[in-house]
């Protein structure tokens, strides 16, 4: 007699690749590709060996599509999902950030409307009103964070904000999820005694450099300034202020050796 677990598994609804592709608006080829790269693998197979997606697979499919709509690449999506991040937390954080942006935009809209009324009436806006407008414009920009403010000048902070805005909502996940996860993976490899020439370490170093270029827009001066900020204030920028400085120094040296091998 089958166990309750086996009975539950047999009663669980599954989808073959064709119906799931049709329901999700994807192609069979796309689902096959995601299976091959390990992004979305069907948990079960039929007796004939066909792919069979379970309800949990469909949940992961939804997460993949949601993150892809934010402009993330497949590798980044895999990192986000495999990192074990609570999706509810990400949604809450993203929602909070979106609501804050909407509130700032609403304030900016009201002040622009008042300014337009003043100009339409051929009245010169007062200094106080212009300062309030400047404040509202500043509130709608992407905050670089107090840690970066200690190391970058205003022009560099504005440049970072502009590049982040150009990346769209996906910038949140690149910065808040993938970037810290890459450092955690690199540190785990370092403490395990992995050779910096190991392809896994080299891939992490290459991806970190790619993210740096995305957020700096390829500006080498800006990139160097951010690297200096990381070197001098790694705890604050990583969100892990308890991490010892010597561990960060060792990790930087470890990644630098991996970069030298890749050249």
Short mmCIF file of C-alpha atoms in Angstrom, two decimals:
data_model
loop_
_atom_site.label_atom_id
_atom_site.label_comp_id
_atom_site.label_asym_id
_atom_site.label_seq_id
_atom_site.Cartn_x
_atom_site.Cartn_y
_atom_site.Cartn_z
CA UNK A 1 0.00 0.00 0.00
CA UNK A 2 1.50 3.40 -0.96
CA UNK A 3 2.48 5.78 1.83
CA UNK A 4 0.61 9.03 2.37
CA UNK A 5 3.55 10.96 0.87
CA UNK A 6 3.56 8.78 -2.22
CA UNK A 7 -0.20 9.13 -2.53
CA UNK A 8 0.03 12.91 -2.21
CA UNK A 9 2.71 13.02 -4.90
CA UNK A 10 0.61 10.92 -7.22
CA UNK A 11 -2.38 13.24 -6.71
CA UNK A 12 -0.35 16.43 -7.18
CA UNK A 13 -1.18 18.21 -10.38
CA UNK A 14 1.59 18.28 -12.97
CA UNK A 15 2.03 19.95 -16.34
CA UNK A 16 3.83 18.72 -19.40
CA UNK A 17 6.08 21.19 -21.12
CA UNK A 18 3.64 21.99 -23.95
CA UNK A 19 0.61 22.94 -21.84
CA UNK A 20 2.81 24.87 -19.40
CA UNK A 21 4.44 26.80 -22.24
CA UNK A 22 1.02 27.68 -23.64
CA UNK A 23 -0.36 28.72 -20.25
CA UNK A 24 2.63 30.92 -19.45
CA UNK A 25 3.00 32.50 -22.88
CA UNK A 26 6.45 30.98 -23.34
CA UNK A 27 7.76 28.64 -25.99
CA UNK A 28 8.63 25.01 -25.45
CA UNK A 29 12.12 25.87 -26.61
CA UNK A 30 12.45 28.45 -23.81
CA UNK A 31 11.39 25.98 -21.13
CA UNK A 32 13.80 23.39 -22.53
CA UNK A 33 16.60 25.97 -22.40
CA UNK A 34 15.78 26.91 -18.81
CA UNK A 35 15.83 23.23 -17.95
CA UNK A 36 19.26 22.80 -19.56
CA UNK A 37 20.82 25.73 -17.69
CA UNK A 38 19.26 24.70 -14.38
CA UNK A 39 17.05 27.75 -14.01
CA UNK A 40 13.75 25.85 -14.05
CA UNK A 41 14.02 22.09 -14.02
CA UNK A 42 10.87 19.94 -13.89
CA UNK A 43 10.77 18.06 -10.62
CA UNK A 44 9.19 14.97 -12.07
CA UNK A 45 9.19 12.82 -15.19
CA UNK A 46 6.40 10.73 -16.57
CA UNK A 47 6.77 7.00 -17.01
CA UNK A 48 7.69 7.75 -20.63
CA UNK A 49 10.44 10.15 -19.53
CA UNK A 50 8.64 13.37 -20.45
CA UNK A 51 9.15 16.49 -18.37
CA UNK A 52 6.50 17.01 -15.70
CA UNK A 53 6.32 20.31 -13.81
CA UNK A 54 4.85 20.34 -10.31
CA UNK A 55 3.03 23.13 -8.50
CA UNK A 56 6.30 24.19 -6.85
CA UNK A 57 7.88 24.39 -10.29
CA UNK A 58 5.07 26.70 -11.37
CA UNK A 59 5.75 28.90 -8.33
CA UNK A 60 9.39 29.14 -9.40
CA UNK A 61 8.27 29.88 -12.97
CA UNK A 62 6.22 32.81 -11.68
CA UNK A 63 9.25 34.12 -9.78
CA UNK A 64 11.45 33.79 -12.85
CA UNK A 65 8.96 35.71 -14.98
CA UNK A 66 8.43 38.39 -12.34
CA UNK A 67 12.16 39.01 -11.99
CA UNK A 68 12.66 38.93 -15.75
CA UNK A 69 10.00 41.63 -16.13
CA UNK A 70 12.20 43.78 -13.92
CA UNK A 71 14.97 43.49 -16.48
CA UNK A 72 17.19 40.91 -14.77
CA UNK A 73 19.26 38.45 -16.75
CA UNK A 74 18.79 34.72 -16.35
CA UNK A 75 22.01 34.24 -14.38
CA UNK A 76 21.02 36.98 -11.96
CA UNK A 77 17.55 35.48 -11.57
CA UNK A 78 19.06 32.09 -10.76
CA UNK A 79 21.30 33.73 -8.15
CA UNK A 80 18.34 35.52 -6.56
CA UNK A 81 16.21 32.38 -6.37
CA UNK A 82 18.96 29.99 -5.32
CA UNK A 83 20.19 32.36 -2.61
CA UNK A 84 17.18 31.37 -0.56
CA UNK A 85 15.90 34.92 -0.28
CA UNK A 86 12.35 35.16 1.04
CA UNK A 87 10.32 36.40 -1.95
CA UNK A 88 7.82 38.03 0.41
CA UNK A 89 10.60 40.15 1.87
CA UNK A 90 11.74 41.21 -1.59
CA UNK A 91 8.21 42.14 -2.58
CA UNK A 92 7.74 44.12 0.65
CA UNK A 93 11.01 45.98 0.15
CA UNK A 94 10.31 46.67 -3.51
CA UNK A 95 6.75 47.79 -2.71
CA UNK A 96 8.01 50.10 0.02
CA UNK A 97 10.57 51.62 -2.33
CA UNK A 98 7.93 52.03 -5.04
CA UNK A 99 5.51 53.71 -2.64
CA UNK A 100 8.26 56.05 -1.45
CA UNK A 101 9.06 56.95 -5.07
CA UNK A 102 5.36 57.55 -5.81
CA UNK A 103 5.04 59.78 -2.75
CA UNK A 104 8.09 61.78 -3.82
CA UNK A 105 6.74 62.10 -7.36
CA UNK A 106 3.35 63.21 -6.00
CA UNK A 107 5.05 65.93 -3.97
CA UNK A 108 7.08 66.97 -7.00
CA UNK A 109 3.94 67.09 -9.15
CA UNK A 110 2.14 69.34 -6.67
CA UNK A 111 5.06 71.74 -6.45
CA UNK A 112 5.50 71.83 -10.21
CA UNK A 113 1.78 72.56 -10.60
CA UNK A 114 2.04 75.48 -8.15
CA UNK A 115 5.12 76.75 -9.98
CA UNK A 116 3.29 76.53 -13.31
CA UNK A 117 0.37 78.52 -11.86
CA UNK A 118 2.80 81.20 -10.71
CA UNK A 119 4.43 81.42 -14.12
CA UNK A 120 1.09 81.39 -15.97
CA UNK A 121 0.01 84.34 -13.82
CA UNK A 122 3.28 86.05 -14.78
CA UNK A 123 4.41 86.06 -11.16
CA UNK A 124 8.01 85.35 -10.21
CA UNK A 125 8.21 82.36 -7.89
CA UNK A 126 9.66 83.11 -4.47
CA UNK A 127 12.97 81.70 -3.34
CA UNK A 128 11.26 79.53 -0.73
CA UNK A 129 9.08 77.90 -3.39
CA UNK A 130 12.08 77.23 -5.64
CA UNK A 131 13.98 75.66 -2.74
CA UNK A 132 11.02 73.40 -1.97
CA UNK A 133 11.00 72.36 -5.63
CA UNK A 134 14.71 71.60 -5.56
CA UNK A 135 14.17 69.51 -2.44
CA UNK A 136 11.37 67.56 -4.12
CA UNK A 137 13.50 66.89 -7.20
CA UNK A 138 16.28 65.58 -4.99
CA UNK A 139 13.89 63.27 -3.14
CA UNK A 140 12.93 61.47 -6.33
CA UNK A 141 16.52 60.49 -7.15
CA UNK A 142 18.04 57.14 -6.20
CA UNK A 143 19.78 57.42 -2.84
CA UNK A 144 23.40 56.29 -3.00
CA UNK A 145 23.50 55.68 0.74
CA UNK A 146 25.26 57.41 3.57
CA UNK A 147 28.32 55.20 3.23
CA UNK A 148 28.92 56.29 -0.37
CA UNK A 149 28.31 59.90 0.59
CA UNK A 150 31.33 59.70 2.86
CA UNK A 151 33.58 58.76 -0.05
CA UNK A 152 32.12 60.20 -3.29
CA UNK A 153 31.48 63.79 -4.27
CA UNK A 154 28.07 65.06 -5.37
CA UNK A 155 28.79 64.70 -9.09
CA UNK A 156 29.82 61.07 -8.62
CA UNK A 157 26.73 60.34 -6.50
CA UNK A 158 24.47 61.83 -9.16
CA UNK A 159 26.22 59.78 -11.84
CA UNK A 160 25.68 56.58 -9.84
CA UNK A 161 22.02 57.44 -9.36
CA UNK A 162 21.58 58.11 -13.08
CA UNK A 163 23.16 54.77 -14.05
CA UNK A 164 21.04 52.91 -11.50
CA UNK A 165 17.89 54.61 -12.80
CA UNK A 166 18.81 53.59 -16.34
CA UNK A 167 18.91 49.95 -15.21
CA UNK A 168 15.28 50.17 -14.11
CA UNK A 169 13.64 48.34 -11.17
CA UNK A 170 16.01 45.42 -11.67
CA UNK A 171 18.78 47.55 -10.18
CA UNK A 172 17.28 46.84 -6.75
CA UNK A 173 17.86 43.10 -7.13
CA UNK A 174 21.29 43.49 -8.69
CA UNK A 175 22.44 45.65 -5.80
CA UNK A 176 20.52 44.20 -2.87
CA UNK A 177 20.52 40.50 -3.79
CA UNK A 178 23.06 39.44 -6.38
CA UNK A 179 25.98 41.64 -5.37
CA UNK A 180 26.04 40.57 -1.68
CA UNK A 181 25.42 36.95 -2.66
CA UNK A 182 28.44 36.99 -4.99
CA UNK A 183 30.62 38.21 -2.13
CA UNK A 184 29.24 35.52 0.16
CA UNK A 185 29.97 32.82 -2.42
CA UNK A 186 33.48 34.16 -2.95
CA UNK A 187 34.14 34.23 0.80
CA UNK A 188 32.89 30.65 1.18
CA UNK A 189 35.30 29.54 -1.55
CA UNK A 190 38.17 31.49 0.01
CA UNK A 191 37.67 30.06 3.48
CA UNK A 192 37.40 26.58 1.96
CA UNK A 193 40.92 27.02 0.59
CA UNK A 194 39.87 27.19 -3.07
CA UNK A 195 42.57 28.20 -5.55
CA UNK A 196 41.85 31.73 -6.93
CA UNK A 197 42.45 30.26 -10.41
CA UNK A 198 39.40 28.01 -9.96
CA UNK A 199 36.82 28.83 -12.68
CA UNK A 200 34.15 29.39 -10.02
CA UNK A 201 36.17 32.16 -8.42
CA UNK A 202 37.06 33.69 -11.76
CA UNK A 203 33.38 33.74 -12.80
CA UNK A 204 32.43 35.52 -9.57
CA UNK A 205 35.19 38.11 -10.05
CA UNK A 206 34.10 38.66 -13.66
CA UNK A 207 30.46 39.11 -12.65
CA UNK A 208 31.40 41.56 -9.89
CA UNK A 209 33.35 43.58 -12.44
CA UNK A 210 30.40 43.43 -14.84
CA UNK A 211 28.04 44.77 -12.16
CA UNK A 212 30.55 47.50 -11.36
CA UNK A 213 30.57 48.56 -15.01
CA UNK A 214 26.75 48.56 -15.10
CA UNK A 215 26.47 50.89 -12.11
CA UNK A 216 29.38 53.11 -13.14
CA UNK A 217 28.40 53.29 -16.81
CA UNK A 218 31.94 52.32 -17.76
CA UNK A 219 33.36 55.47 -16.11
CA UNK A 220 36.74 54.26 -14.84
CA UNK A 221 37.16 57.23 -12.48
CA UNK A 222 33.78 56.58 -10.90
CA UNK A 223 34.51 52.86 -10.73
CA UNK A 224 37.79 53.53 -8.96
CA UNK A 225 36.03 55.83 -6.46
CA UNK A 226 33.48 53.13 -5.63
CA UNK A 227 36.26 50.54 -5.21
CA UNK A 228 38.00 52.92 -2.81
CA UNK A 229 34.77 53.28 -0.84
CA UNK A 230 34.46 49.49 -0.64
CA UNK A 231 38.08 49.18 0.48
CA UNK A 232 37.75 51.82 3.20
CA UNK A 233 34.21 51.12 4.39
CA UNK A 234 33.30 47.53 3.40
CA UNK A 235 31.07 46.80 6.39
CA UNK A 236 28.71 49.70 5.75
CA UNK A 237 28.50 49.16 2.01
CA UNK A 238 27.99 45.41 2.27
CA UNK A 239 25.29 45.70 4.90
CA UNK A 240 27.43 43.54 7.18
CA UNK A 241 29.11 45.98 9.60
CA UNK A 242 30.03 43.14 11.94
CA UNK A 243 32.37 41.55 9.39
CA UNK A 244 36.02 42.03 10.42
CA UNK A 245 38.09 44.33 8.24
CA UNK A 246 40.88 41.77 7.84
CA UNK A 247 38.40 39.28 6.32
CA UNK A 248 37.41 41.87 3.70
CA UNK A 249 41.05 42.57 2.94
CA UNK A 250 41.71 38.87 2.46
CA UNK A 251 38.67 38.52 0.21
CA UNK A 252 39.75 41.49 -1.93
CA UNK A 253 43.19 39.97 -2.37
CA UNK A 254 41.62 36.60 -3.22
CA UNK A 255 39.44 38.12 -5.95
CA UNK A 256 42.30 40.25 -7.29
CA UNK A 257 44.38 37.09 -7.75
CA UNK A 258 41.48 35.51 -9.66
CA UNK A 259 41.36 38.59 -11.92
CA UNK A 260 45.09 38.36 -12.61
CA UNK A 261 44.72 34.73 -13.70
CA UNK A 262 41.88 35.69 -16.06
CA UNK A 263 43.95 38.32 -17.87
#
